[in-house]
PDB file of C-alpha atoms in Angstrom:
ATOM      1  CA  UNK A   1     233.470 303.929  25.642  1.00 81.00           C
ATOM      2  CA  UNK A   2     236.401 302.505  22.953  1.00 88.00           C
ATOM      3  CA  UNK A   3     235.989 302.146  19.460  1.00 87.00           C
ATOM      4  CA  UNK A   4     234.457 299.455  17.767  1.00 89.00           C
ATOM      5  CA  UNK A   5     233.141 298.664  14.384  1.00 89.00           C
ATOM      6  CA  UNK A   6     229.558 297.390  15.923  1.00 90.00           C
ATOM      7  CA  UNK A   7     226.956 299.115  14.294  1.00 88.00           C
ATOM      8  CA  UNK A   8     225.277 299.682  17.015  1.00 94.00           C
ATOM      9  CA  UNK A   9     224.442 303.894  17.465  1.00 94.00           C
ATOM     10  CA  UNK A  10     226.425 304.720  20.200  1.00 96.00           C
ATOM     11  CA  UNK A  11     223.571 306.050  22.366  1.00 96.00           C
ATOM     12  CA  UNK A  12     222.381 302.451  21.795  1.00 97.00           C
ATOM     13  CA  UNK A  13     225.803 300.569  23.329  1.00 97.00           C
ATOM     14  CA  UNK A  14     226.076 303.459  25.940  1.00 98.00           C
ATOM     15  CA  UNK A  15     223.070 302.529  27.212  1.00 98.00           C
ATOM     16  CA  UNK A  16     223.662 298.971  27.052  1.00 98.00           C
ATOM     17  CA  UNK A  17     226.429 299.138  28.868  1.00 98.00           C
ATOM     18  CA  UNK A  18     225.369 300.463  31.837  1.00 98.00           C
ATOM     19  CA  UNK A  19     222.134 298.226  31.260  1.00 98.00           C
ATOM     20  CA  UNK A  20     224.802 295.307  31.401  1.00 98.00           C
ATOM     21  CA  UNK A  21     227.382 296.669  34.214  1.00 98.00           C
ATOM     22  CA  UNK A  22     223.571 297.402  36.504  1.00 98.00           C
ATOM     23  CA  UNK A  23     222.570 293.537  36.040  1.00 98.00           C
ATOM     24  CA  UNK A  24     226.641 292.512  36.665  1.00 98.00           C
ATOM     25  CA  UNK A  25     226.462 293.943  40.287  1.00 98.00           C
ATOM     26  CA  UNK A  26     223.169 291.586  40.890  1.00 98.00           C
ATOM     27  CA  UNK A  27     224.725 288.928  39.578  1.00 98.00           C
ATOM     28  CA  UNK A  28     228.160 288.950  41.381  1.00 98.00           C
ATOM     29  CA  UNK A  29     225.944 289.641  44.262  1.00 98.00           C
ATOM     30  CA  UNK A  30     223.545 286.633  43.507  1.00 98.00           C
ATOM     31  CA  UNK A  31     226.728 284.278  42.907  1.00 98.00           C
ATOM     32  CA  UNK A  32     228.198 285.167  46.417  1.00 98.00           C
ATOM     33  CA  UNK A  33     224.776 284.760  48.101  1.00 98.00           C
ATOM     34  CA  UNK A  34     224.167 281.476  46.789  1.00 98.00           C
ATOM     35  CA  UNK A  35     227.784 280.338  47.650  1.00 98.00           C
ATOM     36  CA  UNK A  36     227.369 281.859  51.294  1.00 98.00           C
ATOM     37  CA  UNK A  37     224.381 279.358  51.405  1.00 98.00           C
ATOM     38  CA  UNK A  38     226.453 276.746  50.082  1.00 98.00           C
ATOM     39  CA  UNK A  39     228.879 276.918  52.183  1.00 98.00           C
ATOM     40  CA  UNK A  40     226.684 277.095  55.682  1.00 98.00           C
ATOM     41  CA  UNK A  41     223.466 275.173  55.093  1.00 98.00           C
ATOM     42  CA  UNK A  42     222.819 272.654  57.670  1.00 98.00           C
ATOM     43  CA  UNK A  43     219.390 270.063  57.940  1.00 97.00           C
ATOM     44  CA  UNK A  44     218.128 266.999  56.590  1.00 97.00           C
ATOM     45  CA  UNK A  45     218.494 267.571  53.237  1.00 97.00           C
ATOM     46  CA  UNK A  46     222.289 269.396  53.521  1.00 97.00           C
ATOM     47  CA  UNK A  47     223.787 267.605  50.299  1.00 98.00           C
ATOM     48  CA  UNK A  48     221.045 267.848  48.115  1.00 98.00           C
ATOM     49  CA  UNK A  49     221.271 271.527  48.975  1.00 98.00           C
ATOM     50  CA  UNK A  50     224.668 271.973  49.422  1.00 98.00           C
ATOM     51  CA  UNK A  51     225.180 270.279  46.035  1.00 98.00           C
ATOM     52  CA  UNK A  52     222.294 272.377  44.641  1.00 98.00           C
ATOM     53  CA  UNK A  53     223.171 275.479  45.696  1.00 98.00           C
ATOM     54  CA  UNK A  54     226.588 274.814  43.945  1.00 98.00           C
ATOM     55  CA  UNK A  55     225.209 273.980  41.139  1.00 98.00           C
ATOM     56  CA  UNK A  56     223.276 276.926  40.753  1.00 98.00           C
ATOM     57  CA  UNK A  57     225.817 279.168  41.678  1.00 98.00           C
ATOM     58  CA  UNK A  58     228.085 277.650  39.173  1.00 98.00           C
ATOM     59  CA  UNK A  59     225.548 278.855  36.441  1.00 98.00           C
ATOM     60  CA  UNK A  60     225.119 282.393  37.831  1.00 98.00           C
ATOM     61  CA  UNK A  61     228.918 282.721  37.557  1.00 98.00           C
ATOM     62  CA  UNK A  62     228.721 281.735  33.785  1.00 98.00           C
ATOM     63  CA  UNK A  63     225.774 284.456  33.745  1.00 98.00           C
ATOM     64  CA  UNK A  64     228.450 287.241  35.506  1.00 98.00           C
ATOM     65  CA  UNK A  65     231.318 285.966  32.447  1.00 98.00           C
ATOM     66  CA  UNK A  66     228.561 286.402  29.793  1.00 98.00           C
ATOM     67  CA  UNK A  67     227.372 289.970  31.061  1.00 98.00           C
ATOM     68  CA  UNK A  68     230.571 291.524  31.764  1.00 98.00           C
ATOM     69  CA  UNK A  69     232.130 289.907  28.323  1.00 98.00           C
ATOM     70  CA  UNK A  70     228.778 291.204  26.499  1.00 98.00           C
ATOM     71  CA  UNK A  71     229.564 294.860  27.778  1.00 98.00           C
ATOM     72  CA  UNK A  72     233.375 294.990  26.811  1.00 98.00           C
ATOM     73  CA  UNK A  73     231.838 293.508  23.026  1.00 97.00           C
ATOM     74  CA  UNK A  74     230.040 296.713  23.240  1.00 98.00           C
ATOM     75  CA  UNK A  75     233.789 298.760  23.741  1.00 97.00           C
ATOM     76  CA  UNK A  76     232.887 299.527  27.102  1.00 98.00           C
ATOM     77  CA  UNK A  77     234.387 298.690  30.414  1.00 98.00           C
ATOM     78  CA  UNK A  78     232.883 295.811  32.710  1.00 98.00           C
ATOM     79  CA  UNK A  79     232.560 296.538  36.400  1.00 98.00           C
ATOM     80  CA  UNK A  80     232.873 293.516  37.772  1.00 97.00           C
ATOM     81  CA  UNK A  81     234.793 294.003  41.037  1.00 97.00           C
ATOM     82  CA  UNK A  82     233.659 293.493  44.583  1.00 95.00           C
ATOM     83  CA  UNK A  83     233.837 296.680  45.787  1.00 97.00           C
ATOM     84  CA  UNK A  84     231.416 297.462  43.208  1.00 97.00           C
ATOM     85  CA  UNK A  85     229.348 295.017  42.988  1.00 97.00           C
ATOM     86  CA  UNK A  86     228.875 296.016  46.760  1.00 95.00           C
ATOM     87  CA  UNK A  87     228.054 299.532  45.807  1.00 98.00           C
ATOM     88  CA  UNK A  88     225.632 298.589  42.760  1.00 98.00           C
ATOM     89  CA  UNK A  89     223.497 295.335  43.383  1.00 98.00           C
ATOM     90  CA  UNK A  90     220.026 295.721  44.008  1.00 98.00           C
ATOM     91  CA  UNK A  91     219.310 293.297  45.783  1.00 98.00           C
ATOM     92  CA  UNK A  92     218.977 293.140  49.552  1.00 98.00           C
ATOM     93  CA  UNK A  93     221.981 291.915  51.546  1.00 97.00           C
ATOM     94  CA  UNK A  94     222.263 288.441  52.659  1.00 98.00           C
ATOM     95  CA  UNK A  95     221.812 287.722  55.975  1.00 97.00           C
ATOM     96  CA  UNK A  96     225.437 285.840  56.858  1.00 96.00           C
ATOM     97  CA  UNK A  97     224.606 283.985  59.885  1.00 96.00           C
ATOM     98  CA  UNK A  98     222.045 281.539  58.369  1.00 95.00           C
ATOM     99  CA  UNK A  99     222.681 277.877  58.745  1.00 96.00           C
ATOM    100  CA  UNK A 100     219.125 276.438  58.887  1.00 97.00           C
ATOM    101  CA  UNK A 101     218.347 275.231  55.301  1.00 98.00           C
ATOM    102  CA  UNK A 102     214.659 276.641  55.218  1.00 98.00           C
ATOM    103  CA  UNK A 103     215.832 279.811  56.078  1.00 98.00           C
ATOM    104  CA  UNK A 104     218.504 279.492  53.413  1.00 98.00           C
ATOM    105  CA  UNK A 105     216.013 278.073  50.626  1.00 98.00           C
ATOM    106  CA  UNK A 106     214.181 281.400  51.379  1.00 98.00           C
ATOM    107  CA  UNK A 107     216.652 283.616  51.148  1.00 98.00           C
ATOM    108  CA  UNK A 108     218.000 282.483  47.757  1.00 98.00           C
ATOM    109  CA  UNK A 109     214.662 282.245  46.610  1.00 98.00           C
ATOM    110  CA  UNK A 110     214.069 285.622  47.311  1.00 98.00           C
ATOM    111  CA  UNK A 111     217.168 286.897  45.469  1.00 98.00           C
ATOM    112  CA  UNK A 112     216.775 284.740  42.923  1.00 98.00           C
ATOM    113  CA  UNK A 113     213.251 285.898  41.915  1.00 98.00           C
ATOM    114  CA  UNK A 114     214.574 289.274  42.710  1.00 98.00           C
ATOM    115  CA  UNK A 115     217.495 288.588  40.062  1.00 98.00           C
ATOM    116  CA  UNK A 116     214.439 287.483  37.980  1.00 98.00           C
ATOM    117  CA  UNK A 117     212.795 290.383  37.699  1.00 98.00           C
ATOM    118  CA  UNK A 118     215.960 292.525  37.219  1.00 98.00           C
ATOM    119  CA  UNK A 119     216.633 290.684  34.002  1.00 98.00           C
ATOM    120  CA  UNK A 120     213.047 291.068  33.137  1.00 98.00           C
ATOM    121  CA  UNK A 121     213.446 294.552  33.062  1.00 98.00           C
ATOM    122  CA  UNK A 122     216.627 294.310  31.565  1.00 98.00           C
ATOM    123  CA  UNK A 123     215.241 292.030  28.244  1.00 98.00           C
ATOM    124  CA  UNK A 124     212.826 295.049  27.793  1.00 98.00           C
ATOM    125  CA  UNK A 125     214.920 297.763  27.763  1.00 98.00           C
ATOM    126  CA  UNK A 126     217.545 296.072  25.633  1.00 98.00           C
ATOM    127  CA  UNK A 127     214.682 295.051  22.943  1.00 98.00           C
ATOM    128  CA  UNK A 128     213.568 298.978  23.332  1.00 98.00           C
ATOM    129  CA  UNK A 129     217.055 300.073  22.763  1.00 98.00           C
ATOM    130  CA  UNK A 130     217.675 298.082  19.596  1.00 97.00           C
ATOM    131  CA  UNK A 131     220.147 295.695  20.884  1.00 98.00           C
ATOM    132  CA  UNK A 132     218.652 291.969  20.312  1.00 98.00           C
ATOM    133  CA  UNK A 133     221.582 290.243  20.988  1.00 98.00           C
ATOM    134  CA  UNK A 134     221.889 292.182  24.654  1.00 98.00           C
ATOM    135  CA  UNK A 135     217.991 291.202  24.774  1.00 98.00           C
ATOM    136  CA  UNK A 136     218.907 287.564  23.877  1.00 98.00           C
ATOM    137  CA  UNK A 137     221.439 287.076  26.557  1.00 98.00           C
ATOM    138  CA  UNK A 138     219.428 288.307  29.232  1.00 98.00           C
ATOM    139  CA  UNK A 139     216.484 286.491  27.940  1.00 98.00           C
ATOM    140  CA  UNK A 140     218.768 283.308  28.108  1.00 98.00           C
ATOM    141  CA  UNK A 141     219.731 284.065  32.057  1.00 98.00           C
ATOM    142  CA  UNK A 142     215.879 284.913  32.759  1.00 98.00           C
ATOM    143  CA  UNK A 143     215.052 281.043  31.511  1.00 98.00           C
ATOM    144  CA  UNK A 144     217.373 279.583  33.668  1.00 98.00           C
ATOM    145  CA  UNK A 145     217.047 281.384  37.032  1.00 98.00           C
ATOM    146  CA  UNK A 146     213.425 280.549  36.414  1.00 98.00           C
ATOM    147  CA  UNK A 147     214.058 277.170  35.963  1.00 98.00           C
ATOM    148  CA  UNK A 148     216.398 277.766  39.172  1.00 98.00           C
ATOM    149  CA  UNK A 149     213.846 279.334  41.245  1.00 98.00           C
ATOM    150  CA  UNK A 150     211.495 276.284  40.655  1.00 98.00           C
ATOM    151  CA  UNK A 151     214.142 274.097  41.803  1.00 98.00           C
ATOM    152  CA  UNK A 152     214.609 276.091  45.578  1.00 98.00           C
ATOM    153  CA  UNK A 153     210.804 276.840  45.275  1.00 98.00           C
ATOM    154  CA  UNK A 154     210.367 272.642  45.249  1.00 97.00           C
ATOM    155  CA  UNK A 155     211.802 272.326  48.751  1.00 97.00           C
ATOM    156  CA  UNK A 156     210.243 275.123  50.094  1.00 96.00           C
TER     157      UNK A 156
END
């Protein structure tokens, strides 16, 4: 962990950190499940899923930018590459030969709600710790994969 001038007890960004790098992994993870999706959904409804799908994804990779820059505020060191990302994520792999859209919509739901409940977790713990504004950013990324989930959740 650098230096910084945030007032923030060090046990408190240490923890952060790692708080923030753990949810990073899920979310690179999320991003590149939702783009697989993207990328291979076929049906009735492809480009209102397609376009969807990118949609979402393009907020989940403002999500991974405002994690990883959130953790490097702290003075510590985001781990944001594939590799991992691979290692790290908590969420279960996604299965790469999909093309059927239903099965797709499921899938991302299920990671998505999975994502969810990371960032749950996460809001707690950063409240806990004393960090607010960590709290507040995850609190912002719960609202909208919410919001997200309703919107796969709506063709399913």
């Amino acid at each position: 962990m650098g230096a910084t001038r945030n007032d923030l007890p060090d046990n408190t960004r240490k923890a952060m950190i790692a708080l923030l790098n753990a949810r990073l992994a899920d979310a690179i993870d999320l991003r590149l499940s939702i783009k697989q999706a993207h990328w291979n959904v076929k049906g009735p409804n492809f480009i209102a899923l397609h376009e969807l799908f990118d949609q979402i994804q393009g907020r989940v990779d403002t999500f991974v930018d405002d994690i990883a820059e959130r953790a490097v505020t702290l003075a510590g060191v985001a781990e944001g590459t594939a590799q991992v990302a691979v290692k790290n994520s908590t969420l279960q792999p996604y299965p790469v030969s999909l093309t059927d859209e239903k099965e797709h919509l499921k899938a991302v739901a299920d990671r998505i709600a999975a994502f969810g409940k990371n960032v749950r977790e996460a809001i707690d713990a950063a409240d806990e710790a004393g960090d607010k504004d960590t709290a507040d950013l995850f609190t912002g990324v719960s609202r909208q994969m919410d919001k997200d989930l309703w919107f796969i959740e709506a063709h399913l």
